[in-house]
PDB file of C-alpha atoms in Angstrom:
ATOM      1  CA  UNK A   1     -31.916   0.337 -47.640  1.00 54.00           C
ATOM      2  CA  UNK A   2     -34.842   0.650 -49.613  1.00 51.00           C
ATOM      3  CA  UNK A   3     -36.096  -3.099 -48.889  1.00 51.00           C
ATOM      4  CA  UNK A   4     -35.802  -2.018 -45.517  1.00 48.00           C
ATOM      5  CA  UNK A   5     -37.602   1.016 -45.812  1.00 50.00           C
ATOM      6  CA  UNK A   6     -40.332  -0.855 -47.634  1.00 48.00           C
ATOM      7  CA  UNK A   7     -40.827  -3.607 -45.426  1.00 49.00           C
ATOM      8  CA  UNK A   8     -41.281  -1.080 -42.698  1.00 51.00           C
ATOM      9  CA  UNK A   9     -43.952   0.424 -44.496  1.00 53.00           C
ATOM     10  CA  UNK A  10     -45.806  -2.819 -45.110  1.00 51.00           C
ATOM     11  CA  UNK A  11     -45.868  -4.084 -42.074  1.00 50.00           C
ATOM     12  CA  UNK A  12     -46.589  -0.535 -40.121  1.00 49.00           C
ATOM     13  CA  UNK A  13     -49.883  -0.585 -42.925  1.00 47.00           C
ATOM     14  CA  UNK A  14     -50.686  -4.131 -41.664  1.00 50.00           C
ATOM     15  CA  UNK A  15     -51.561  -3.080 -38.480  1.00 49.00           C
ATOM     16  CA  UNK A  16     -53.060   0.560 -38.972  1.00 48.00           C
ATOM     17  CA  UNK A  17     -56.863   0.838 -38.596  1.00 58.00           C
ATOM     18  CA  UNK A  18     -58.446  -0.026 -41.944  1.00 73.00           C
ATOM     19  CA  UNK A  19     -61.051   2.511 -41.715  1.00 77.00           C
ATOM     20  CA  UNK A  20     -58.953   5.474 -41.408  1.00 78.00           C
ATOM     21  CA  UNK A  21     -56.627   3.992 -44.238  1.00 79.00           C
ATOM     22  CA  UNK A  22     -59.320   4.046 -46.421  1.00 82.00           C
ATOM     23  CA  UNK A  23     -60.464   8.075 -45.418  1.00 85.00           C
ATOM     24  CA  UNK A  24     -56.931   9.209 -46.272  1.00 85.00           C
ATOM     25  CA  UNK A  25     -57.151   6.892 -49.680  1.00 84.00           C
ATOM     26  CA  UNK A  26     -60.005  10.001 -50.570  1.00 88.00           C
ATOM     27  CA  UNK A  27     -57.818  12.834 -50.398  1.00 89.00           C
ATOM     28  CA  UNK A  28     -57.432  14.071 -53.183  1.00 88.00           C
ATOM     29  CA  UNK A  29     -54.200  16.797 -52.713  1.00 90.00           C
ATOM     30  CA  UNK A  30     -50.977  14.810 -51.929  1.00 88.00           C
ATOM     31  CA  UNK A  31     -49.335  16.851 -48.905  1.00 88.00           C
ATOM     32  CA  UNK A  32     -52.910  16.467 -46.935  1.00 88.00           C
ATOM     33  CA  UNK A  33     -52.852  12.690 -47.678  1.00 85.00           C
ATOM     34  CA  UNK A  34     -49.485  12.274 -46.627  1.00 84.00           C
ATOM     35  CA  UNK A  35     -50.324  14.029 -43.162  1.00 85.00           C
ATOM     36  CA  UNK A  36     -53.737  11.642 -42.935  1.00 82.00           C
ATOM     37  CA  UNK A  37     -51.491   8.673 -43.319  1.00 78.00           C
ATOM     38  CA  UNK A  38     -49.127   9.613 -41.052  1.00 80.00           C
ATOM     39  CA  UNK A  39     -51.897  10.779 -37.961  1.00 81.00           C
ATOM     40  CA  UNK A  40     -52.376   6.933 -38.259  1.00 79.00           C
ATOM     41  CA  UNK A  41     -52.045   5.307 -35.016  1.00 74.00           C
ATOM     42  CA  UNK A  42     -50.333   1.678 -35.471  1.00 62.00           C
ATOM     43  CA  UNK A  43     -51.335  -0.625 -33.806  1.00 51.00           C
ATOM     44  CA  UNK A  44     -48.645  -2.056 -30.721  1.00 40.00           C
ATOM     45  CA  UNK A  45     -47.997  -6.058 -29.448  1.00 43.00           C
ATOM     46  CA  UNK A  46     -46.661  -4.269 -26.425  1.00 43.00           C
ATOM     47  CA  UNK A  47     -49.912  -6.092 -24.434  1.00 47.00           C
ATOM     48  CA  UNK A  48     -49.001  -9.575 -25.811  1.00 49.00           C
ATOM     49  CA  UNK A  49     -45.393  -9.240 -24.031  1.00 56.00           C
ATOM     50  CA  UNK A  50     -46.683  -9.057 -20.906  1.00 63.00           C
ATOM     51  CA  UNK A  51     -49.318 -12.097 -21.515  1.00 73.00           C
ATOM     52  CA  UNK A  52     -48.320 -14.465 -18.644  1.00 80.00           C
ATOM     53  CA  UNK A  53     -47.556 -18.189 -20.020  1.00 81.00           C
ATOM     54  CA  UNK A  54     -50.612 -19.280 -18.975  1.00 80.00           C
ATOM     55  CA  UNK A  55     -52.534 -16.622 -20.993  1.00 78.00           C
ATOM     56  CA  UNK A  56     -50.659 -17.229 -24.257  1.00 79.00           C
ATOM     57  CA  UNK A  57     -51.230 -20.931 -23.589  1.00 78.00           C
ATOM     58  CA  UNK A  58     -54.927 -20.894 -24.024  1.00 78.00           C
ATOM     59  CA  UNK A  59     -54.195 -18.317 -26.697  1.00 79.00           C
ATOM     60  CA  UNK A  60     -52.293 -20.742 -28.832  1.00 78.00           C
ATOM     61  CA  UNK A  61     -53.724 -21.749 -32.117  1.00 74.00           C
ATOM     62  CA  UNK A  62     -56.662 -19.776 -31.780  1.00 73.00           C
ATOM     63  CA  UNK A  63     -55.010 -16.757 -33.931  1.00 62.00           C
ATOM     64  CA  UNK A  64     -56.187 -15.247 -36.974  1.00 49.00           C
ATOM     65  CA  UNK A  65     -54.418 -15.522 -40.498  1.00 44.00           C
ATOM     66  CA  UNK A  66     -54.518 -11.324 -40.123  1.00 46.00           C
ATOM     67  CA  UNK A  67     -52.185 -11.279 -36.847  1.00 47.00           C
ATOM     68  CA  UNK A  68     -49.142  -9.758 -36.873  1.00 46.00           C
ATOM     69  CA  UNK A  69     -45.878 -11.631 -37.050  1.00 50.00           C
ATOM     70  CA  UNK A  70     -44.507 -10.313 -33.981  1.00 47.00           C
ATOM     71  CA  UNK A  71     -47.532 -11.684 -32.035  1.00 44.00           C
ATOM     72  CA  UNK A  72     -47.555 -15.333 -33.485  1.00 46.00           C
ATOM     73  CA  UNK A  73     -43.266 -15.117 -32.846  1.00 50.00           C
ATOM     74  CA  UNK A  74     -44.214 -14.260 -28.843  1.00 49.00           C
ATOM     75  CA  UNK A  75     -46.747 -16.816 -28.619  1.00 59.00           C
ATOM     76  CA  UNK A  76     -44.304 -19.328 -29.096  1.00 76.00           C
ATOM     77  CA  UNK A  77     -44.222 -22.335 -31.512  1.00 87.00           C
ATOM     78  CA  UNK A  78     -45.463 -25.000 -29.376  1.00 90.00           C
ATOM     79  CA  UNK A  79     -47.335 -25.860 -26.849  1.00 92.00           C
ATOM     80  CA  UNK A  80     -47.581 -29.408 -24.177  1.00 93.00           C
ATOM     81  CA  UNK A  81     -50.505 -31.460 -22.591  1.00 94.00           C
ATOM     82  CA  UNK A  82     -52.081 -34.285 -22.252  1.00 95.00           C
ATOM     83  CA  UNK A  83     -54.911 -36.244 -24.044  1.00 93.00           C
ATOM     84  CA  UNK A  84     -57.058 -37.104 -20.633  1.00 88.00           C
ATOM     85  CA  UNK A  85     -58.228 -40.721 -20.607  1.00 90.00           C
ATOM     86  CA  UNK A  86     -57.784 -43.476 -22.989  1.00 91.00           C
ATOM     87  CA  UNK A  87     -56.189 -42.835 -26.684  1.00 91.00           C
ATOM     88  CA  UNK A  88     -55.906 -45.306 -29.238  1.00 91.00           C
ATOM     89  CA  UNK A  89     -55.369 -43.242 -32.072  1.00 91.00           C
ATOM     90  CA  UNK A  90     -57.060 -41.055 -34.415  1.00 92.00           C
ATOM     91  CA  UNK A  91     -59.645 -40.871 -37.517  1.00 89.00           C
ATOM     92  CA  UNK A  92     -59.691 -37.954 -40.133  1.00 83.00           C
ATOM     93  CA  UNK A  93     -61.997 -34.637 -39.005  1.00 88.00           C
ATOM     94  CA  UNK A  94     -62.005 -36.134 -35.404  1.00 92.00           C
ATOM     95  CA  UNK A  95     -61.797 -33.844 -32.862  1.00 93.00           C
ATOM     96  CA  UNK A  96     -59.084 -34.285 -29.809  1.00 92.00           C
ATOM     97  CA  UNK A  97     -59.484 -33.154 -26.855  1.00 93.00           C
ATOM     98  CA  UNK A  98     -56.319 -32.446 -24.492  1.00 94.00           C
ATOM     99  CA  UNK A  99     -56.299 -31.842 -20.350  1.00 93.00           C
ATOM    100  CA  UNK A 100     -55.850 -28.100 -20.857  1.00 92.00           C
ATOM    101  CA  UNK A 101     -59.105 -27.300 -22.158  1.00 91.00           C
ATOM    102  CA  UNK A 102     -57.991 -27.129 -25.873  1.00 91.00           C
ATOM    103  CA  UNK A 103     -60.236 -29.046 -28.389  1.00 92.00           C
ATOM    104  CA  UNK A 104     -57.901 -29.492 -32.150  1.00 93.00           C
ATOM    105  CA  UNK A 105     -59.690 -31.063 -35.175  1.00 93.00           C
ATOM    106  CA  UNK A 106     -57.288 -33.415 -37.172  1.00 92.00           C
ATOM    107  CA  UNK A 107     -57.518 -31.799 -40.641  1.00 92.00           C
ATOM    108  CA  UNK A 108     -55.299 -33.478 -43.379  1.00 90.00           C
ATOM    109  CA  UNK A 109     -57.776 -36.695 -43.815  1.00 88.00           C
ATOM    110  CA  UNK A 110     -54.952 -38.917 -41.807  1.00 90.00           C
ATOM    111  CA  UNK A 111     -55.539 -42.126 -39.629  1.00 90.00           C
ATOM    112  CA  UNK A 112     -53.329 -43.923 -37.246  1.00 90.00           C
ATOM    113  CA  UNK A 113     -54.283 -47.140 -34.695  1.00 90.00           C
ATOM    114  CA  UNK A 114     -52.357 -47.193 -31.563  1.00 88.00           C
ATOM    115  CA  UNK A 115     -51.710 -49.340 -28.812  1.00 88.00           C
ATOM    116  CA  UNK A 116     -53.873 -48.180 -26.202  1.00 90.00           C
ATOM    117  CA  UNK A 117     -52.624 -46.089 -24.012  1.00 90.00           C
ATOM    118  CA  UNK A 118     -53.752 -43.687 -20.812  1.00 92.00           C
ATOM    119  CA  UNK A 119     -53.372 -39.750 -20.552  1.00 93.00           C
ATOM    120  CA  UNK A 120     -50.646 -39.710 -23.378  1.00 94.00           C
ATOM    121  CA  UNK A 121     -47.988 -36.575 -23.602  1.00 95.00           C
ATOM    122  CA  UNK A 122     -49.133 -34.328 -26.445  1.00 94.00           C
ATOM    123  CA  UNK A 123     -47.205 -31.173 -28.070  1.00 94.00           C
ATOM    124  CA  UNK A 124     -48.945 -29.141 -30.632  1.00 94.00           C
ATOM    125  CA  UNK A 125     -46.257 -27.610 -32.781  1.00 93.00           C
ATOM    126  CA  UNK A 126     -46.755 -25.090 -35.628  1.00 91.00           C
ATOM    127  CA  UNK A 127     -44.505 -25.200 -38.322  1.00 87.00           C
ATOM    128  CA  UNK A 128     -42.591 -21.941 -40.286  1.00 84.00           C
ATOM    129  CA  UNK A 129     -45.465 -21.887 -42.467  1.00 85.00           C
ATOM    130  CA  UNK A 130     -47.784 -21.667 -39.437  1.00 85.00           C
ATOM    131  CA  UNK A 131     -49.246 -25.108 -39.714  1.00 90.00           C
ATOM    132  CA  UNK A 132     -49.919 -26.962 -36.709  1.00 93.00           C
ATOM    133  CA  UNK A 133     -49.288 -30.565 -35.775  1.00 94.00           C
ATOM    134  CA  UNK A 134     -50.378 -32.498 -33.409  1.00 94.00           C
ATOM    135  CA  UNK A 135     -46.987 -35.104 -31.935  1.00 94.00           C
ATOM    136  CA  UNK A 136     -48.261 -37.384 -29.798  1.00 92.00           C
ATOM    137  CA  UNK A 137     -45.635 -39.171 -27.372  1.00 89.00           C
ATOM    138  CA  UNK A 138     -45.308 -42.985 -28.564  1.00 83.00           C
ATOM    139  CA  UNK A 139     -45.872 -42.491 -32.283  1.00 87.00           C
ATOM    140  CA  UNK A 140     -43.669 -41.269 -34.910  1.00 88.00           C
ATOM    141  CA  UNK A 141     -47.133 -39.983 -36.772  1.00 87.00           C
ATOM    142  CA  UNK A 142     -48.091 -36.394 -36.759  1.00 91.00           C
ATOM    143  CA  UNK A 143     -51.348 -35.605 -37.983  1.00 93.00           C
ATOM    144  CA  UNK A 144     -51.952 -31.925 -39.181  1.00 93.00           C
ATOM    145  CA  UNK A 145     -54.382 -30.313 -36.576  1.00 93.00           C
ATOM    146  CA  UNK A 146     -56.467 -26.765 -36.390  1.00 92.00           C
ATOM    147  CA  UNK A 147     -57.911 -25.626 -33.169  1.00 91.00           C
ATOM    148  CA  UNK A 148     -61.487 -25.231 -32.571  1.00 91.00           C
ATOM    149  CA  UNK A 149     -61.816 -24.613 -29.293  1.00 85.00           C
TER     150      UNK A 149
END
């Protein structure tokens, strides 16, 4: 019960407003700090429900290490287009543009030649750890990606 208790707390912190964390840290007297803490307002991923597919689509990749959980869990863990034109593989720190506007930088240093090949299927997955990687239909490579754009 306590773990539960505890986690509650942590995460509830994660998302209150910094600033007014910080004023209650200055209270001295306990029973005043307690009631500054707990006029918090936390913050809610009640607007990132209701994103339509489409707007968590161009949303995807492009969150910040400080996001909540919840909001990288409704996001979803992958995503699917297309790399528009030719592609015959990749070189380390080159940048990949797919047909949905997205722009991902290959970031682990890895290369790959392919047989050339037009408008290939792309998924950008992120892993548990919330890695992304870029599987590219026809090759059993998957280099580790980050989105720029």
């Amino acid at each position: 019960m306590k773990a539960l208790f505890l986690l509650l707390f942590v995460s509830g912190a994660a998302l209150a407003d910094d600033a007014a964390l910080l004023q209650c840290r200055t209270i001295s007297e306990v029973a005043s700090r307690v009631q500054c803490y707990d006029a918090i307002p936390v913050a809610t991923v009640t607007a990132n429900a209701a994103a339509t597919p489409a707007q968590r689509e161009q949303r995807f990749g492009m969150e910040t290490v400080k996001a909540p959980q919840a909001v990288k869990q409704q996001e979803g863990n992958s995503i699917s287009s297309t790399i528009t034109g030719n592609f015959d593989g990749w070189s380390g720190n080159e940048l990949i543009k797919l047909s949905n506007g997205q722009v991902w930088r290959i970031v682990d240093g890895s290369s790959a030649t392919l047989s050339p090949v037009s408008n290939p299927k792309v998924t950008v997955e992120r892993n548990f750890l919330g890695t992304f990687f870029l599987r590219i239909e026809g090759t059993n490579n998957s280099p580790k990606v980050r989105r720029v754009q």
